XYZ file of C-alpha atoms in Angstrom:
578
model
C 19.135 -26.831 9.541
C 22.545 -25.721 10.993
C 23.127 -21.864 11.331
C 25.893 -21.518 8.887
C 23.379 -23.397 6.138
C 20.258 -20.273 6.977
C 22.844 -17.646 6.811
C 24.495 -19.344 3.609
C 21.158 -19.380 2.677
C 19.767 -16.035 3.584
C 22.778 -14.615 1.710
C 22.176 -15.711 -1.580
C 18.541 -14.819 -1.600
C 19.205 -11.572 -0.501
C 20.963 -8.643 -0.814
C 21.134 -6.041 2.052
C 23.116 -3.428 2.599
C 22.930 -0.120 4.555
C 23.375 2.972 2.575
C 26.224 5.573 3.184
C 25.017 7.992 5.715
C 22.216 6.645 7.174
C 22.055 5.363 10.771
C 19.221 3.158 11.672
C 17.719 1.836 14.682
C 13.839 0.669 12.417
C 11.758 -2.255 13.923
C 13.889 -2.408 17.409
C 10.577 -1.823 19.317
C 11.980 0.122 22.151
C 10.933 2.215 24.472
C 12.168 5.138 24.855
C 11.347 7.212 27.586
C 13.654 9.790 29.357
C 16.958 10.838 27.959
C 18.485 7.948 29.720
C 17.168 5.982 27.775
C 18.282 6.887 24.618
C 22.305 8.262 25.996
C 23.594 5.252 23.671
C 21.297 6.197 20.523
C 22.421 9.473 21.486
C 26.093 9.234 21.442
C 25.855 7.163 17.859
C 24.123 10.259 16.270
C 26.751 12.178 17.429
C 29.416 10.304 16.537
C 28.206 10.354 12.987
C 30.224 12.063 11.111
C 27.713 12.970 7.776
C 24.762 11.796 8.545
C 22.214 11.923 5.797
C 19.423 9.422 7.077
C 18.083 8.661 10.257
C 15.413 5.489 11.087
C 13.664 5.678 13.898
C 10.580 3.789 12.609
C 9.151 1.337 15.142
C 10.397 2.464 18.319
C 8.224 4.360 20.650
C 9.483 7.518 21.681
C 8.122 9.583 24.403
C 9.022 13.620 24.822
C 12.228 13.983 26.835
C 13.533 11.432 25.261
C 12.779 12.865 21.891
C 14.487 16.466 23.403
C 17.468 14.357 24.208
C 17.565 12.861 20.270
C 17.420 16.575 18.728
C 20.035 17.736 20.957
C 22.108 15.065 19.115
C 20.546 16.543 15.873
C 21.375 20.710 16.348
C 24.375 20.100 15.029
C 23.382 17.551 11.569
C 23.490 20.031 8.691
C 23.567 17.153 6.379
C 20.521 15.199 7.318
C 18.564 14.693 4.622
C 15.570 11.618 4.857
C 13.824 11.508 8.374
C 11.995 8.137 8.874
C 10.050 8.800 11.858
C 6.778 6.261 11.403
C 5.279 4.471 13.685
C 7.141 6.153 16.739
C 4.695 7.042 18.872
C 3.034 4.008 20.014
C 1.616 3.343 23.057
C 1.745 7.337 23.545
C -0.605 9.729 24.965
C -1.661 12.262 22.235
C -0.566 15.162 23.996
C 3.047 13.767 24.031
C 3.103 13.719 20.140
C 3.202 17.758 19.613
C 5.881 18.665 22.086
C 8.228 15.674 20.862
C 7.744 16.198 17.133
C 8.180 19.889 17.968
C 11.854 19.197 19.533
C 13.090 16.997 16.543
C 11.775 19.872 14.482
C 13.328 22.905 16.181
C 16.900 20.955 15.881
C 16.548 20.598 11.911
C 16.066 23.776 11.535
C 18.665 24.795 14.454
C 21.334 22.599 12.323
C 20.311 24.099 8.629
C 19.477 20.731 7.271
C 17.860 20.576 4.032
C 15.876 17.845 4.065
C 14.632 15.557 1.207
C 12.139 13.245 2.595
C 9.805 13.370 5.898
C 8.443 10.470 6.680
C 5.932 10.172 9.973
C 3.341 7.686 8.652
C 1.236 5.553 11.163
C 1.764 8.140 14.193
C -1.937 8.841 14.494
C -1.451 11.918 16.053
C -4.112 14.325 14.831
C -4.703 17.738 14.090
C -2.778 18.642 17.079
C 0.338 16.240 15.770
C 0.226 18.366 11.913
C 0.914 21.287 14.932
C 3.611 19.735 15.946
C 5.173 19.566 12.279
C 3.936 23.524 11.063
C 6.700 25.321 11.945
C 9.322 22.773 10.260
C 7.133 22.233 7.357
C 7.073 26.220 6.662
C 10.993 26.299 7.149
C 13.801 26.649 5.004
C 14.916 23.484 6.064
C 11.796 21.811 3.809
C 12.389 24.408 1.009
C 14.169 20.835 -0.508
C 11.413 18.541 0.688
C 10.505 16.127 -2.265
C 8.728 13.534 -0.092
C 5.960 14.048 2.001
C 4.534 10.770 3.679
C 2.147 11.028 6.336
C -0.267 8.032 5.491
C -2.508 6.835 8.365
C -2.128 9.958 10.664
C -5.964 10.771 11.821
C -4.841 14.237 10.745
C -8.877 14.773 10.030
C -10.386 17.982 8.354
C -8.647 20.308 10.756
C -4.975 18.536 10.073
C -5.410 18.976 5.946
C -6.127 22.614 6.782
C -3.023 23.244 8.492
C -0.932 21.117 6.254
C -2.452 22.776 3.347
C -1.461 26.521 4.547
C 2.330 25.189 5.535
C 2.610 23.813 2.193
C 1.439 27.164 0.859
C 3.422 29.512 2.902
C 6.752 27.469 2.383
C 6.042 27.280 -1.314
C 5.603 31.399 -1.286
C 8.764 31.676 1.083
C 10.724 29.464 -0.785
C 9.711 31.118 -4.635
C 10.547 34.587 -2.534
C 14.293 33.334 -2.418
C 14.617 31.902 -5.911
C 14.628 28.307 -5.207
C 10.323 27.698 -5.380
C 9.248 24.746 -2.892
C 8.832 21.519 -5.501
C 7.262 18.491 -4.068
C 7.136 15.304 -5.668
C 5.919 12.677 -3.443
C 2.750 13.185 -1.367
C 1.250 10.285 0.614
C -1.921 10.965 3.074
C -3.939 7.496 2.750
C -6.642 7.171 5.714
C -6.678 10.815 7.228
C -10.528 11.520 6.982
C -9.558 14.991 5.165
C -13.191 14.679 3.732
C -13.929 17.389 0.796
C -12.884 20.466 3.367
C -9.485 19.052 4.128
C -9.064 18.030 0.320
C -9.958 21.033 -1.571
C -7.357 22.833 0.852
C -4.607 20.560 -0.050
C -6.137 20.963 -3.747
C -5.009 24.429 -3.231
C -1.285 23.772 -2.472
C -1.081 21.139 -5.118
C -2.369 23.845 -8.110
C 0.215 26.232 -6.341
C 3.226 23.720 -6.251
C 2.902 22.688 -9.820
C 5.626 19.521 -9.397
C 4.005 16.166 -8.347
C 4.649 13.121 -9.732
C 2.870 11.061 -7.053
C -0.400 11.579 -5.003
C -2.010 8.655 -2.738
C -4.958 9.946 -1.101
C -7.103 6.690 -0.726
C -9.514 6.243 1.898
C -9.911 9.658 3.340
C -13.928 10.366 2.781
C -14.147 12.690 0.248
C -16.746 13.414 -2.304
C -17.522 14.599 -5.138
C -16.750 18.024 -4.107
C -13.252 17.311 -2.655
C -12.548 15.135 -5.785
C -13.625 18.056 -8.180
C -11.208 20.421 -6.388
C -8.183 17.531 -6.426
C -9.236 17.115 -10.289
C -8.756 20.552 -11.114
C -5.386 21.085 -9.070
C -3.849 18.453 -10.765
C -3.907 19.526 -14.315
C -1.435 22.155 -13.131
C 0.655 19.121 -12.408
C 2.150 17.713 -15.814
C 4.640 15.377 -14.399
C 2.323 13.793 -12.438
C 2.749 9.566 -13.026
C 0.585 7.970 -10.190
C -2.520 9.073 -8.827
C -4.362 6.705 -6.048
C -7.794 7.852 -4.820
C -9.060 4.122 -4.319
C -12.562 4.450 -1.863
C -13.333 7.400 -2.173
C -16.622 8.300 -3.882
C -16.560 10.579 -6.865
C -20.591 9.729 -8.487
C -20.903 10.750 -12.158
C -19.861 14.514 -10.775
C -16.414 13.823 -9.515
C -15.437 11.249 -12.261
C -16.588 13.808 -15.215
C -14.601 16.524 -13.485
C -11.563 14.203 -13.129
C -11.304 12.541 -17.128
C -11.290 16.244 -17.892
C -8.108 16.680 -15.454
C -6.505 13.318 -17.450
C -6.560 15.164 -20.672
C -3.553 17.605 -19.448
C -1.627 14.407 -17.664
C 0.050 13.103 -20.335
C 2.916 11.470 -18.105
C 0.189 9.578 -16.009
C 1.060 5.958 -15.973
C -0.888 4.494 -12.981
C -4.776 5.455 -12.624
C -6.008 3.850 -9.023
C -10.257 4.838 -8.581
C -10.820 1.428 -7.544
C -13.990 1.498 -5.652
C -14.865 5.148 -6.435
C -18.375 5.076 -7.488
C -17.526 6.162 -10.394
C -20.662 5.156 -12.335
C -21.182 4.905 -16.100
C -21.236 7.876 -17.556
C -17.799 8.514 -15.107
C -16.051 5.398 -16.215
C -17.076 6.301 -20.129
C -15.865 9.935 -19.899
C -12.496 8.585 -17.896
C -12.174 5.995 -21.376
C -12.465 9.034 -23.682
C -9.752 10.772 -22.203
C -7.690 7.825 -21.813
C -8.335 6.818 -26.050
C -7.191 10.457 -26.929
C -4.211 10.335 -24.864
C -1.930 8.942 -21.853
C 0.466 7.330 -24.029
C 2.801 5.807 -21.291
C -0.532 4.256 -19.078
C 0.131 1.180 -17.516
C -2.480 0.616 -14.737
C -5.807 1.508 -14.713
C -8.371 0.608 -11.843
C -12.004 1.441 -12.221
C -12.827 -1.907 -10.524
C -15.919 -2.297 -7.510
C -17.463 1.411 -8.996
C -21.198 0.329 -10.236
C -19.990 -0.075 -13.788
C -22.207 -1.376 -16.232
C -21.669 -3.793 -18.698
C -21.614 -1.289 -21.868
C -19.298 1.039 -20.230
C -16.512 -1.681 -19.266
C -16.677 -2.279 -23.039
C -15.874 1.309 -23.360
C -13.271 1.129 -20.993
C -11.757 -1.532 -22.781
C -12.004 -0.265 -25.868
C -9.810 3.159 -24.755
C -6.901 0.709 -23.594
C -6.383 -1.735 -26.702
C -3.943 0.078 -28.394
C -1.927 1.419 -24.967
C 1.094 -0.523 -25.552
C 2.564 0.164 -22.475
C -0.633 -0.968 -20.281
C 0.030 -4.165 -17.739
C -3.309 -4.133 -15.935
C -6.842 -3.297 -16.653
C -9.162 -3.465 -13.778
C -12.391 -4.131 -14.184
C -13.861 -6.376 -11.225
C -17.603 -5.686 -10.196
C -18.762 -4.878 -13.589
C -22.640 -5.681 -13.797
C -23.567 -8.337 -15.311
C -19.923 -8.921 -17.621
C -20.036 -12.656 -17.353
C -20.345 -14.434 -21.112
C -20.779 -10.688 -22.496
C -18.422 -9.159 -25.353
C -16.735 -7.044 -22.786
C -14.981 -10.065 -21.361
C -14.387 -11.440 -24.974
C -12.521 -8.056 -25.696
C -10.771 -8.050 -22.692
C -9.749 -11.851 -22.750
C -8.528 -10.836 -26.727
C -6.423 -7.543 -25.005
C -4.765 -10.028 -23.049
C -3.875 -13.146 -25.267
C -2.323 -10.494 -28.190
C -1.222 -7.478 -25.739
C -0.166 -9.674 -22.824
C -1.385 -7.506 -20.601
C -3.579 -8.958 -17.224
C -6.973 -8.066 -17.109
C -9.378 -8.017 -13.773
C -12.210 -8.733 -14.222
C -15.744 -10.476 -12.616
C -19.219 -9.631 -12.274
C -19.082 -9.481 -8.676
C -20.826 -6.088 -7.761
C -19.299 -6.041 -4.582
C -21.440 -4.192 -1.268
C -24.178 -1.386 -2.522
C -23.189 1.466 -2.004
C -25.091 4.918 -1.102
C -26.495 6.631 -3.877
C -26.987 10.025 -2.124
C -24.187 11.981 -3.831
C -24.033 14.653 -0.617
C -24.164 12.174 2.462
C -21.317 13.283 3.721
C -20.864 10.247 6.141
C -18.328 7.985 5.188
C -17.328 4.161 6.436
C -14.296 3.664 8.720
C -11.307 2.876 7.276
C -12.113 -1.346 7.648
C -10.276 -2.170 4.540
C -6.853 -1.801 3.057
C -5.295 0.336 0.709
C -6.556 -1.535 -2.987
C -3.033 -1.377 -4.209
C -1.918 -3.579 -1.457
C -4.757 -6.258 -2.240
C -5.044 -6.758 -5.726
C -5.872 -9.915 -6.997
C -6.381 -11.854 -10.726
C -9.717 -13.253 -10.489
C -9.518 -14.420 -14.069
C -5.818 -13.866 -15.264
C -5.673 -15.422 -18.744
C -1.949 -15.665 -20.166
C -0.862 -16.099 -23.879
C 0.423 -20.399 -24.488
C 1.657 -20.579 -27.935
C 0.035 -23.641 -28.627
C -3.109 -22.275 -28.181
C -2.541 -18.828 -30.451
C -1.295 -21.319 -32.998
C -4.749 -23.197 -32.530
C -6.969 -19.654 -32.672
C -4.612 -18.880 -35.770
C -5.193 -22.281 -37.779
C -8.909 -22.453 -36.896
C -9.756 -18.456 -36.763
C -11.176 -18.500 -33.182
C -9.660 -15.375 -32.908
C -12.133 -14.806 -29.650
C -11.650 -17.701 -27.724
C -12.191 -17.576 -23.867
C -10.768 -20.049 -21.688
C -13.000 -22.313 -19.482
C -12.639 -21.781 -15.730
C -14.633 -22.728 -12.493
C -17.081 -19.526 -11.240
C -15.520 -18.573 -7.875
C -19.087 -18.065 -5.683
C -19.227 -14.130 -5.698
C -18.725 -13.575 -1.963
C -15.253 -15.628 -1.851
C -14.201 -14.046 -4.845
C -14.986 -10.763 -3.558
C -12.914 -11.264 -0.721
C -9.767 -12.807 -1.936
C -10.375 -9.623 -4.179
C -10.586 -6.952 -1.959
C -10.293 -8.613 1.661
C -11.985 -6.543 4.694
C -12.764 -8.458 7.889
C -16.449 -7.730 7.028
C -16.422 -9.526 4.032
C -14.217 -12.117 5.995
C -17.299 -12.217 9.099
C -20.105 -12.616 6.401
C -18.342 -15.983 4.668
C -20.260 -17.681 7.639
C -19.051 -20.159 9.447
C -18.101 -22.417 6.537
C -15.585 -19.505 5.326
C -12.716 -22.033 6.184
C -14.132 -24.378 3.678
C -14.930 -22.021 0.751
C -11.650 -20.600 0.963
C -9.788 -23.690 0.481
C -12.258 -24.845 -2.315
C -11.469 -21.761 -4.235
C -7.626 -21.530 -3.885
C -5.144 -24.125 -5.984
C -2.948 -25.510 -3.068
C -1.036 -27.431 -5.582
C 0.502 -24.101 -6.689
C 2.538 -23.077 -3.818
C 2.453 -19.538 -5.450
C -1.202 -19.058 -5.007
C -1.821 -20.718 -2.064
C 1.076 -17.541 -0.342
C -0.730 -15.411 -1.747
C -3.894 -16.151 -0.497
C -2.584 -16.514 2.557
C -1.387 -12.817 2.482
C -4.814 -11.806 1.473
C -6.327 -13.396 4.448
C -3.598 -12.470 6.824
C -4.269 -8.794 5.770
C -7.442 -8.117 7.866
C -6.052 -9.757 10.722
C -7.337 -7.757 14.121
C -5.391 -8.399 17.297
C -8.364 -6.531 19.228
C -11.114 -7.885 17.263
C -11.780 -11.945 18.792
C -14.389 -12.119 16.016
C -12.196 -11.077 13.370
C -8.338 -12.559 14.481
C -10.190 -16.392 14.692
C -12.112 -15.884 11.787
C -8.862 -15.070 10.213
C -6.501 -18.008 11.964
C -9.668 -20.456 11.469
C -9.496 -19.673 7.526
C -5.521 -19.700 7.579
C -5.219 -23.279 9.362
C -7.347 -24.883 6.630
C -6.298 -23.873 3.941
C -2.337 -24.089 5.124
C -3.255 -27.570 6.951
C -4.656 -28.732 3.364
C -1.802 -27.674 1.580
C 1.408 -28.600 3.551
C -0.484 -32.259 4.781
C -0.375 -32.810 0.569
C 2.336 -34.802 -0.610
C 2.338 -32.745 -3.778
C 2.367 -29.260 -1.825
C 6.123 -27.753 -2.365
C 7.110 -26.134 1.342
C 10.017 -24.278 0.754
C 8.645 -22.839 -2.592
C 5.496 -21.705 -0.639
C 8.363 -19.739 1.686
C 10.487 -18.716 -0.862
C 7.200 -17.337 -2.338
C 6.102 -15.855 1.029
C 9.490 -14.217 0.821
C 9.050 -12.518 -2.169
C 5.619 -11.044 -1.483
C 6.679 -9.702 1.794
C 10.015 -8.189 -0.169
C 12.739 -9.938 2.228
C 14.032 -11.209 -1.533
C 14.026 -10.125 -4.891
C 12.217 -12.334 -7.834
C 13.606 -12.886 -11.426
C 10.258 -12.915 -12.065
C 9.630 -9.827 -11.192
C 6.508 -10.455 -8.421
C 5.387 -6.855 -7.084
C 5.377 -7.189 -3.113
C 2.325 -6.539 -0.843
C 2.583 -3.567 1.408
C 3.580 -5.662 4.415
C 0.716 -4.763 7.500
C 1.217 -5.990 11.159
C -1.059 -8.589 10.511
C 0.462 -10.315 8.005
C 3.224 -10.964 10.910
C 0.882 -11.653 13.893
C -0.808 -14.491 11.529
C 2.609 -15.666 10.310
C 3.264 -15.825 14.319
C 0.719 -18.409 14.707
C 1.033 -20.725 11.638
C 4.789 -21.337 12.968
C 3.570 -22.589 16.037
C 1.294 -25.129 14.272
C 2.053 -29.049 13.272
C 1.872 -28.166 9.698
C 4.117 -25.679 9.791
C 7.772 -27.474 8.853
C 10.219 -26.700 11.542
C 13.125 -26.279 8.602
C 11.035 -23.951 7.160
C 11.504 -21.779 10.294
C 15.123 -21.252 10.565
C 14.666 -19.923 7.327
C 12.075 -17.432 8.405
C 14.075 -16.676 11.291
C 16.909 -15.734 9.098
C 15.203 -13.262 7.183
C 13.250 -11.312 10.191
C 16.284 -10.804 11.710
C 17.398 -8.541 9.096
C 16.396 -4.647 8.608
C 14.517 -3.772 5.693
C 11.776 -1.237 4.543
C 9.176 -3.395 3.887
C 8.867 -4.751 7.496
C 9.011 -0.778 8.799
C 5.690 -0.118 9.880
C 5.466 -3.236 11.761
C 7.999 -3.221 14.689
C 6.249 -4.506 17.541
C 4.613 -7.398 15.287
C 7.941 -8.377 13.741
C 9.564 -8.333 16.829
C 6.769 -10.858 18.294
C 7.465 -12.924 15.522
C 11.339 -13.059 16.020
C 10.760 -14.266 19.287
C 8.435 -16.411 18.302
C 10.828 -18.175 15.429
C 13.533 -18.779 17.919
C 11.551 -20.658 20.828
C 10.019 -23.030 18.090
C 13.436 -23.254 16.982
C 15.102 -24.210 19.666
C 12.221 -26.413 21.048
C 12.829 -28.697 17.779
């Protein structure tokens, strides 16, 4: 494919742009040591002239060069959005305080107000939250609306010290008659545990103005959750709350279905995999039948539901107009019961998707106060989701329930063996490892490789628990993604470029008039994408393409620099070998 044919290309399936004021240098993977280093990335930001935005996600920055950067920054009263994820790789941990503390000191040296912090993926610890204090508790994030700081190891210690800046800015800030008011919090995979949550519990009740809270994967219990439950009824506008893995027991869910009764703006619920239990998922259905009139996602899935409380569940939601998913998967014991005739009728007249399997997923521990929690194997739930039985509305077949009063009819479809299904569910390389070594095979049996569709999307869920530093894992993973690829692109049937233009979409590099929601794009998605182009499958059209889009800047490949870069280089000596 000639160049001017991928860009032609590339433009009309895309549409990029950089917005006024920002200056990016995202995904460039360098590595940036000493202020020599960075004298040209210096010069730019001072040469700005109104800079509101500045990218310096994916690059690894060490501290004199980061002194050097927030020289260039004293003088940037109009900054606004710092994207500063994944910028400390490769770095020593005691590096990480003195740098962020530099950047810091030269917001707050310039005035800037700013409106979003961003410093996800830095894993940089307690000691790293010490390096933001001083800034946080500034006037210069009295205007802070976003707060993302997902994947940070900040531990109990870090949520303690986060929670107390949050505080004191929100006092300073209320002091001088403009009062601190956060929307946006993200803190996904921190192990805050209940100590580190009921302190950020705290700041929440204070702050009184979120609209979004992800706090998934970060150990907490029923305590924690209590605390979190409590705070957030003093936050009205709040429309998404994630606390997917962590475990609430009957104690925490209770406590939080009484919290949903103030939330009337709620629209996405995520306690996917929560433990939530019975009597939790029944008292979280009461409070969703009496109220949350604008709902639209609700995930109780993988929480040891039983069969008479999904029907509960299900129940609440009928009449939620506005609903689009209903998760249900793991209920005990659902297959062939009413609760999957109810849901299959919610979807065929509401046309709304509904989750749902009998798969039970892992046991889990029953002993509401172990306080010892998994590590963070798996991925975020919102990133994974998958339709194990997704049953769409045909109008032939509503006009043959109508004529023959079948108003209950379920469609027929092959059992997916419960370990497969649980996987291309909620993929984790231990679910991945215990496939056996037939995994390869099951995988392919399961997924429809005739639907180009389905068969990127499974390769995304596969992809997902890829582990460069896990052999076990990363062939388990390129074993699994070679059959069922090899099967589909050897097919004469099998539709390449819609399997890229569908890969496309679900990594976000273009937009779909069908409105597909994109994955949350991890590294591993890219390192296993590295190796399929490399294989005799793979068509070598198909990777100009590819090439085309990596090569551009956008968010969704952010926390991904070094992988994406890999992959660039990758694309271009298969390229030019063909």
């Amino acid at each position: 494919m000639a160049t001017d044919d991928v860009a032609q290309l590339a433009d009309s399936l895309a549409k990029t742009g950089v917005e006024d004021g920002e200056l990016s240098y995202k995904g460039q993977g360098r590595k940036l040591d000493d202020a020599q280093s960075v004298e040209e990335m210096v010069k730019e930001i001072q040469d700005f002239e109104g800079l509101q935005a500045l990218r310096l996600e994916g690059n690894t920055v060490g501290v004199e060069a980061a002194r050097a950067i927030a020289k260039a920054l004293e003088t940037k009263s109009a900054l606004k959005r710092c994207y500063w994820s994944d910028m400390f790789t490769g770095r020593l941990r005691s590096e990480i305080p003195p740098a962020l503390n530099s950047l810091g000191d030269a917001l707050m040296l310039a005035g800037a107000r700013l409106t979003v912090l961003d410093l996800s993926d830095n894993a940089f610890g307690p000691d790293g939250v010490k390096g933001i204090e001083n800034l946080l508790k500034s006037s210069t994030c009295y205007t802070l609306q976003e707060l993302r700081l997902n994947n940070c190891g900040m531990g109990i210690g870090g949520g303690k010290i986060l929670a107390a800046a949050l505080i004191y800015n929100h006092k300073k800030s209320s002091a001088e008659g403009s009062p601190f008011s956060l929307k946006v919090f993200v803190a996904g995979r921190n192990r805050l545990e209940n100590d580190g949550a009921t302190a950020l519990a705290q700041a929440f009740k204070l702050i009184g103005s979120m609209e979004e809270v992800h706090m998934p994967q970060n150990g907490i219990n029923h305590a924690g959750v209590t605390a979190l439950a409590e705070a957030m009824q003093h936050n009205p506008g709040l429309r998404i709350l994630n606390l997917n893995d962590n475990t609430f027991t009957e104690k925490g869910a209770i406590a939080m279905a009484q919290a949903l009764k103030h939330l009337r703006s709620i629209q996405v619920i995520n306690f996917g995999d929560c433990l939530v239990r019975p009597e939790g998922a029944k008292a979280i259905a009461a409070s969703v039948s009496e109220g949350l009139p604008i709902l639209k996602e609700l995930n109780l899935s993988y929480g040891e539901i039983t069969e008479d409380a999904a029907l509960v569940v299900a129940q609440a939601v009928k009449d939620k107009d506005q609903l689009e998913k209903l998760d249900l998967n793991g209920t005990k014991n659902a297959v062939g019961s009413l609760c999957k005739v109810l849901t299959t009728e919610l979807c065929f007249k509401k046309k709304k998707k509904i989750f749902f399997s009998d798969d039970e997923g892992e046991p889990e521990d029953d002993d509401d106060d172990d306080e010892d929690e998994d590590d963070d194997e798996e991925e975020d739930d919102d990133e994974e989701d998958v339709d194990e039985e997704e049953v769409e509305e045909e109008e032939e077949e509503e006009e043959e329930e109508e004529s023959t009063g079948n108003k209950f009819s379920t469609p027929q479809s092959a059992p997916r063996p419960p370990e497969v299904s649980s996987f291309l569910s909620f993929p984790s390389p231990d679910k991945l490892l215990k496939l056996g070594p037939t995994r390869a095979l099951l995988i392919e049996q399961q997924v429809d490789v005739s639907d180009a569709a389905k068969t990127a999307e499974a390769f995304l869920k596969i992809a997902s628990v890829y582990k460069e530093d896990n052999n076990e894992v990363k062939n388990a993973v390129l074993d699994s993604i070679d059959g069922l690829l090899r099967k589909a692109f050897t097919s004469s049937s099998f539709q390449g470029y819609s399997f890229v233009s569908s890969l496309l979409v679900l990594l976000g590099l273009i937009k779909s008039e069908d409105k597909v929601k994109p994955v949350i794009v991890v590294p591993g998605h890219l390192q296993a994408l590295e190796h399929v182009v490399r294989q005799d499958y793979f068509p070598k059209e198909s990777v100009a393409v590819l090439e085309a889009f990596m090569s551009r800047n956008n968010k969704t490949l952010e926390p991904c620099g070094n992988a994406k870069n890999n992959l660039q280089s990758t694309l271009q000596r298969v390229r030019s070998q063909s």
